[in-house]
PDB file of C-alpha atoms in Angstrom:
ATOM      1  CA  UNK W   1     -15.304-214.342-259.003  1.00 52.00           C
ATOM      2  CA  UNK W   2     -17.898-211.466-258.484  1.00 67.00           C
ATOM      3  CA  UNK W   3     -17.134-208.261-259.298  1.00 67.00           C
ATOM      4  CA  UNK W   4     -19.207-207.677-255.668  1.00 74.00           C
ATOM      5  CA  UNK W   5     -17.271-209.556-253.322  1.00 78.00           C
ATOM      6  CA  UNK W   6     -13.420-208.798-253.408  1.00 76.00           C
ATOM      7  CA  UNK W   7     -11.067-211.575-253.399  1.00 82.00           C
ATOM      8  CA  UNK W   8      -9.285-212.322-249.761  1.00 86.00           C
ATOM      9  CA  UNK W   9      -6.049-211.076-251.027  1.00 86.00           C
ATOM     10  CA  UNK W  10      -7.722-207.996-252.321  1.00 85.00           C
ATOM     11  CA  UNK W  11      -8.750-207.800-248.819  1.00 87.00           C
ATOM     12  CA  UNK W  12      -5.652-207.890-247.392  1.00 92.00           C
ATOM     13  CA  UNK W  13      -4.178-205.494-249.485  1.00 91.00           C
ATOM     14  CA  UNK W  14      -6.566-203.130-248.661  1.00 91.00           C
ATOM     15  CA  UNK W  15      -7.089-203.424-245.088  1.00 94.00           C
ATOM     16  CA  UNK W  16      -3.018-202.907-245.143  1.00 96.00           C
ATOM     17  CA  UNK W  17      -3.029-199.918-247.466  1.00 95.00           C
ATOM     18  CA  UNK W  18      -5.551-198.564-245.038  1.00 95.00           C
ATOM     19  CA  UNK W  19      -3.420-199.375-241.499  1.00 96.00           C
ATOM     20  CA  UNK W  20      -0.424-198.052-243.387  1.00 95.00           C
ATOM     21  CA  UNK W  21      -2.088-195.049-244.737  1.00 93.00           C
ATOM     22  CA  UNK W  22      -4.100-194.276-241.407  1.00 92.00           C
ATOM     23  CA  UNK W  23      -0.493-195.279-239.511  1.00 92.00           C
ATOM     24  CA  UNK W  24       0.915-192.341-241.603  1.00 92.00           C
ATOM     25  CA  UNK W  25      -1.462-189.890-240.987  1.00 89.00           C
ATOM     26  CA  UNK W  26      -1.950-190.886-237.172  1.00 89.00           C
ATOM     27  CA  UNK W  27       2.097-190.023-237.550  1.00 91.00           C
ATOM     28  CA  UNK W  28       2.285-186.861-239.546  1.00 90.00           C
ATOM     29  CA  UNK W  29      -1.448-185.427-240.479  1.00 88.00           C
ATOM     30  CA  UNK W  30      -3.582-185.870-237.438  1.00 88.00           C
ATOM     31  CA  UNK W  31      -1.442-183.659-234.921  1.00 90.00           C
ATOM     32  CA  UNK W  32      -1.285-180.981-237.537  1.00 90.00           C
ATOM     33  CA  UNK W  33      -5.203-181.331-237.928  1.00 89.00           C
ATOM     34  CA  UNK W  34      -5.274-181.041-234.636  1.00 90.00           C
ATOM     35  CA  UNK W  35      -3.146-178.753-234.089  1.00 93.00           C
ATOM     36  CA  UNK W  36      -4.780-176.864-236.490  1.00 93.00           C
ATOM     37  CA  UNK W  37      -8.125-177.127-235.104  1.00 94.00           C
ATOM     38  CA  UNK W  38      -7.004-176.410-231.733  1.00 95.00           C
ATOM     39  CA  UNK W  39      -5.389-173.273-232.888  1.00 95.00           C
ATOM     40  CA  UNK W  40      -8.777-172.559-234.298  1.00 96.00           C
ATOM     41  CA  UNK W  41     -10.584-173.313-231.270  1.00 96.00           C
ATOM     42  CA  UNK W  42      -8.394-170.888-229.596  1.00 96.00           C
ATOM     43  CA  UNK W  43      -8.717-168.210-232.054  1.00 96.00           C
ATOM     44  CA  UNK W  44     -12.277-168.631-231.447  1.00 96.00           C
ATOM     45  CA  UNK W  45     -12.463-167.991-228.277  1.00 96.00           C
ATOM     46  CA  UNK W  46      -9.771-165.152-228.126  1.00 96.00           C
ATOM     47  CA  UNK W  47     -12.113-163.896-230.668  1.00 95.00           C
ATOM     48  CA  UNK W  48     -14.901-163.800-228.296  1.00 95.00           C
ATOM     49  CA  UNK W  49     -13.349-162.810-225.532  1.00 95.00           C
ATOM     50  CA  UNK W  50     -12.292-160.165-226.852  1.00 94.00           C
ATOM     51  CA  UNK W  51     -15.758-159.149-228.579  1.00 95.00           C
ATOM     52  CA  UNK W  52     -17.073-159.369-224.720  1.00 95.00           C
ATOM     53  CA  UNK W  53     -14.469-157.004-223.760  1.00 94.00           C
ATOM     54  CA  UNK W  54     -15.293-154.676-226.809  1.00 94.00           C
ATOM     55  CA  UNK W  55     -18.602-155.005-225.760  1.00 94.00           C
ATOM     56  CA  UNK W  56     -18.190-153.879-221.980  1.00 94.00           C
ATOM     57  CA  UNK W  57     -15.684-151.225-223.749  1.00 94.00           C
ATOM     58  CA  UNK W  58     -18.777-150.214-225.871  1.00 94.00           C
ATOM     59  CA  UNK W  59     -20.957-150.587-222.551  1.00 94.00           C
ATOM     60  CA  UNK W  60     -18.664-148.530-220.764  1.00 94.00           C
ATOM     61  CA  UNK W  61     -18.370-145.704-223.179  1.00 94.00           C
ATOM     62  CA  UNK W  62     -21.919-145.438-223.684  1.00 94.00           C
ATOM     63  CA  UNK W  63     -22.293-145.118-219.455  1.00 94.00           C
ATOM     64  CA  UNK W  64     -19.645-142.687-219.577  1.00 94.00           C
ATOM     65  CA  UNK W  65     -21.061-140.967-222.522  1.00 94.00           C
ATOM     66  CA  UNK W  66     -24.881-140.525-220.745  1.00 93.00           C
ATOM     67  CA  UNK W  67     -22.716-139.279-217.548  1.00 93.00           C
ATOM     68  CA  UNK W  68     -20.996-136.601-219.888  1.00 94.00           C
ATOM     69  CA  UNK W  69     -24.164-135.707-221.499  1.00 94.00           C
ATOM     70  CA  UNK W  70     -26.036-135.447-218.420  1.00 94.00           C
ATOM     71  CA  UNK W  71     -23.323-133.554-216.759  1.00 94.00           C
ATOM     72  CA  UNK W  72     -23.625-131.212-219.917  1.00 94.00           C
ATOM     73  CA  UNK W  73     -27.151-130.790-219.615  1.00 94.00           C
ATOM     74  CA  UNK W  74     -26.535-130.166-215.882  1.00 95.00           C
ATOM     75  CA  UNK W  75     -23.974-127.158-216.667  1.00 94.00           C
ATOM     76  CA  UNK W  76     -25.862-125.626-219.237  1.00 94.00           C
ATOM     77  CA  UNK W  77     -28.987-125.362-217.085  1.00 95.00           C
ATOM     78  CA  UNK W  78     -26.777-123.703-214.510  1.00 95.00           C
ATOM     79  CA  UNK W  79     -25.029-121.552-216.866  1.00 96.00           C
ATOM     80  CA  UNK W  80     -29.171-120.846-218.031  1.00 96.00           C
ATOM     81  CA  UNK W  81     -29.970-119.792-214.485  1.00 95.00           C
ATOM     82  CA  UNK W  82     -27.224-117.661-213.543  1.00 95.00           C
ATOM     83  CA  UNK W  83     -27.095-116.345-216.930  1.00 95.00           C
ATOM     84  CA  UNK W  84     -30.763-115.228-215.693  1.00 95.00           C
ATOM     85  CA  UNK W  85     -29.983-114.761-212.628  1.00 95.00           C
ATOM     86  CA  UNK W  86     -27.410-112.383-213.573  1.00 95.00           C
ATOM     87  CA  UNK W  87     -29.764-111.113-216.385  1.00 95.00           C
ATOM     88  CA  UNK W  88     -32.348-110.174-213.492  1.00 95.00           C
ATOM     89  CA  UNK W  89     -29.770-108.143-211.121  1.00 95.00           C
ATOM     90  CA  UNK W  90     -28.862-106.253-214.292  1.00 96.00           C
ATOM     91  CA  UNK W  91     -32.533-105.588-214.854  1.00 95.00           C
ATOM     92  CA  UNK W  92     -33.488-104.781-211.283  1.00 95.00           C
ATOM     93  CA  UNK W  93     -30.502-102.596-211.221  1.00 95.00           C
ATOM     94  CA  UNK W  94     -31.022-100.634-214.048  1.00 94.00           C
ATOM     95  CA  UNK W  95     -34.753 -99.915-212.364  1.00 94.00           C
ATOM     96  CA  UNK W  96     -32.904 -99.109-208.919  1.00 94.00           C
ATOM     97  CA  UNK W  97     -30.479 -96.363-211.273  1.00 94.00           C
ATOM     98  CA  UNK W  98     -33.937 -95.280-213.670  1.00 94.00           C
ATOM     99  CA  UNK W  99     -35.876 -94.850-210.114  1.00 94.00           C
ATOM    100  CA  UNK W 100     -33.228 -93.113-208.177  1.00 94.00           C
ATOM    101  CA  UNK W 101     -32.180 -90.985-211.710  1.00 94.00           C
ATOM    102  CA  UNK W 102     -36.283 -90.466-211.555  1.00 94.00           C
ATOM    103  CA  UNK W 103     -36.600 -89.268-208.096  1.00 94.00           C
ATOM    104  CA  UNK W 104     -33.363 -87.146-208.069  1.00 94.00           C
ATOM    105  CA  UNK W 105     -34.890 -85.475-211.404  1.00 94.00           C
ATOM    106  CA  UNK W 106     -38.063 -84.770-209.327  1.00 94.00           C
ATOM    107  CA  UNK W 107     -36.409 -83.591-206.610  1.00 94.00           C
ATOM    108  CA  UNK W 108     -34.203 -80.991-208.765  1.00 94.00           C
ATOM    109  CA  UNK W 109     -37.414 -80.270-210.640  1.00 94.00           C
ATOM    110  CA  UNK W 110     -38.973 -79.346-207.525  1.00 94.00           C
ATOM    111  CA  UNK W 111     -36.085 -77.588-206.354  1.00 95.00           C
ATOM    112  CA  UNK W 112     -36.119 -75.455-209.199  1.00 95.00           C
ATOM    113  CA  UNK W 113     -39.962 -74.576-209.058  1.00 95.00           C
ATOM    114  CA  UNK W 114     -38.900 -73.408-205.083  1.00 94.00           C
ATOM    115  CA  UNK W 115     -36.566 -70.952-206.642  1.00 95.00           C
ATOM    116  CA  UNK W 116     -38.555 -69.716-209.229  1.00 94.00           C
ATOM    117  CA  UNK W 117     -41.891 -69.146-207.154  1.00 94.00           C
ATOM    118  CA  UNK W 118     -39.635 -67.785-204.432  1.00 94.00           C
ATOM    119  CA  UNK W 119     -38.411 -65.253-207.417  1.00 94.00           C
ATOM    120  CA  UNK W 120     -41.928 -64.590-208.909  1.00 93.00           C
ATOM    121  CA  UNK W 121     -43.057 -64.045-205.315  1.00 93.00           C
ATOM    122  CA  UNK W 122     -40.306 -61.574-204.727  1.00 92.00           C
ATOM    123  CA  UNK W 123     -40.916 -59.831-207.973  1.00 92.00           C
ATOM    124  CA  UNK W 124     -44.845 -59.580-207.692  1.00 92.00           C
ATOM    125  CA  UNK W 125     -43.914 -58.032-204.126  1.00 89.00           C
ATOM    126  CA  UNK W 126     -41.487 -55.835-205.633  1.00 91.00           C
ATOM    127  CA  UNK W 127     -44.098 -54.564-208.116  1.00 89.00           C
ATOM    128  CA  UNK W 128     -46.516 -54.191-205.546  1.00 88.00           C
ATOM    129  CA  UNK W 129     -44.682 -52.298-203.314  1.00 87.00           C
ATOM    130  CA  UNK W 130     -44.117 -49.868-206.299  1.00 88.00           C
ATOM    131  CA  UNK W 131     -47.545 -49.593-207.326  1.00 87.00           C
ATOM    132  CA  UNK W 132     -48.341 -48.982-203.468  1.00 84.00           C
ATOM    133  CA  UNK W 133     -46.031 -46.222-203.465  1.00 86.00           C
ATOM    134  CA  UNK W 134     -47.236 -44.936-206.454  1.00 84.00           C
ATOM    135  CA  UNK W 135     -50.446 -45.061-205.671  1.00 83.00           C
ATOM    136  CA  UNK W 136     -49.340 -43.684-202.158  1.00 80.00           C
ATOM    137  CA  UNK W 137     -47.642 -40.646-203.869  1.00 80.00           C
ATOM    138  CA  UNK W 138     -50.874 -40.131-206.158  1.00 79.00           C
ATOM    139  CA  UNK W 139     -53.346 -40.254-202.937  1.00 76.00           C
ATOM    140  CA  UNK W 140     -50.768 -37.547-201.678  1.00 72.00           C
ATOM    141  CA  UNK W 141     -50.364 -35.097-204.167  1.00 73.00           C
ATOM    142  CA  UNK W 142     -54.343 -35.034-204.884  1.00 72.00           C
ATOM    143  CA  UNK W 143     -54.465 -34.424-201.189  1.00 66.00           C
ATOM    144  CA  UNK W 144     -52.060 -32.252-200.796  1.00 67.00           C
ATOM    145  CA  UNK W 145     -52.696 -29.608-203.606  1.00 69.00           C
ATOM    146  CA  UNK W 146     -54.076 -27.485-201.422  1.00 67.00           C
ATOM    147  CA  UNK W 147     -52.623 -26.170-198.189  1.00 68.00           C
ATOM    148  CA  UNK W 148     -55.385 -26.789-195.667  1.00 71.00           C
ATOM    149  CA  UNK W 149     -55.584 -30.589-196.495  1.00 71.00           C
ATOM    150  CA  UNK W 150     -51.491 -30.121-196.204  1.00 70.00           C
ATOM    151  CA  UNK W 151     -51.704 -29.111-192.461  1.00 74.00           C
ATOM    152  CA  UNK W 152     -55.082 -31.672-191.699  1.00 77.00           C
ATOM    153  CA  UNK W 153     -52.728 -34.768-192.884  1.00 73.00           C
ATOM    154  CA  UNK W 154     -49.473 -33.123-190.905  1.00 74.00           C
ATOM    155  CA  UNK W 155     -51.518 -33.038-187.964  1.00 80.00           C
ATOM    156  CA  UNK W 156     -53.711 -36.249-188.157  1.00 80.00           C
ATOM    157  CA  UNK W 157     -50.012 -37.998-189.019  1.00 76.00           C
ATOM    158  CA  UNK W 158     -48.561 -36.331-185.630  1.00 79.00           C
ATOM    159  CA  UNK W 159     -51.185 -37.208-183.419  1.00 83.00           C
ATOM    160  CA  UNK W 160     -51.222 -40.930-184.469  1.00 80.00           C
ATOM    161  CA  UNK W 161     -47.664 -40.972-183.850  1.00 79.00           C
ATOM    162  CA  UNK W 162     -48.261 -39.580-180.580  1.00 78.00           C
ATOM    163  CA  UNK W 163     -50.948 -42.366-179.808  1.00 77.00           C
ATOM    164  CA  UNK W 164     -48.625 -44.997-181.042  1.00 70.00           C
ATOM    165  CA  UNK W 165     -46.145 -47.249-179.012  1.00 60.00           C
ATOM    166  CA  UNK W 166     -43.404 -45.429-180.508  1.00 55.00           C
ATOM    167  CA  UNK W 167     -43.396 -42.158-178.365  1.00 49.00           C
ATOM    168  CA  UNK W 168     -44.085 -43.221-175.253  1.00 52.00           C
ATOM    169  CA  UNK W 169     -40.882 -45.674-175.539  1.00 51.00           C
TER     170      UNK W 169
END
């Protein structure tokens, strides 16, 4: 005998040991590998699923994320414009109050120049009337220091009051 070809009762020894080993694990190992790769299978896919679902999730909060932002950038431009808006009714107010303050100064100003040119004018009339009369009472007396101009002015006085509107009322 060869050492390369088995014997015929080596064969059937082996062929046996072979049904009864492969009998044994058709019994007892091949549903628990199968079982066990089944259970991996579904793991598997679980796992995927639920990485697609994480990944809408992700999808999802990065949409609502953009929304938020852009909503953010929406509000602060508004809050930008009305905080300029608001910024430019202060200002044009505060010009209103300066202009009106400005004008009612002016006015009072003016008001005040009224008075005092109506005062100056009443004191530069004052002062004239008293240097008329002076002046009036100086004409006079250097007419009037002697007697015969005395009676010329009584006269000449008389007969223009005669000739005046006064008398003949």
């Amino acid at each position: 005998m060869s050492l390369l070809t088995p014997s015929f009762g080596l064969l059937f020894w082996m062929i046996v040991s072979f049904a009864l080993v492969f009998g044994i694990l058709t019994k007892f190992g091949f549903p628990v590998i199968t079982k066990a790769v089944n259970e991996r299978r579904d793991y598997i896919r679980q796992s995927l699923a639920g990485a697609d679902e994480a990944n809408r999730a992700l999808e999802s909060v990065r949409q609502k994320s953009g929304e938020l932002v852009d909503e953010a950038k929406k509000q602060g431009q508004e809050i930008i414009r009305q905080a300029r808006d608001e910024a430019n009714l202060i200002i044009r107010q505060a010009r209103d109050d300066a202009s009106r303050q400005e004008r009612e100064k002016l006015d009072e100003t003016v008001r005040l120049i009224e008075v005092q040119k109506q005062k100056a004018i009443g004191e530069i009339r004052m002062q004239v009337a008293r240097l008329s009369i002076g002046i009036a009472e100086k004409i006079l007396r250097s007419r009037l220091d002697r007697e015969d101009n005395h009676d010329k002015l009584v006269s000449q006085l008389l007969d223009e009051i005669e000739d005046s509107d006064i008398v003949k009322n």
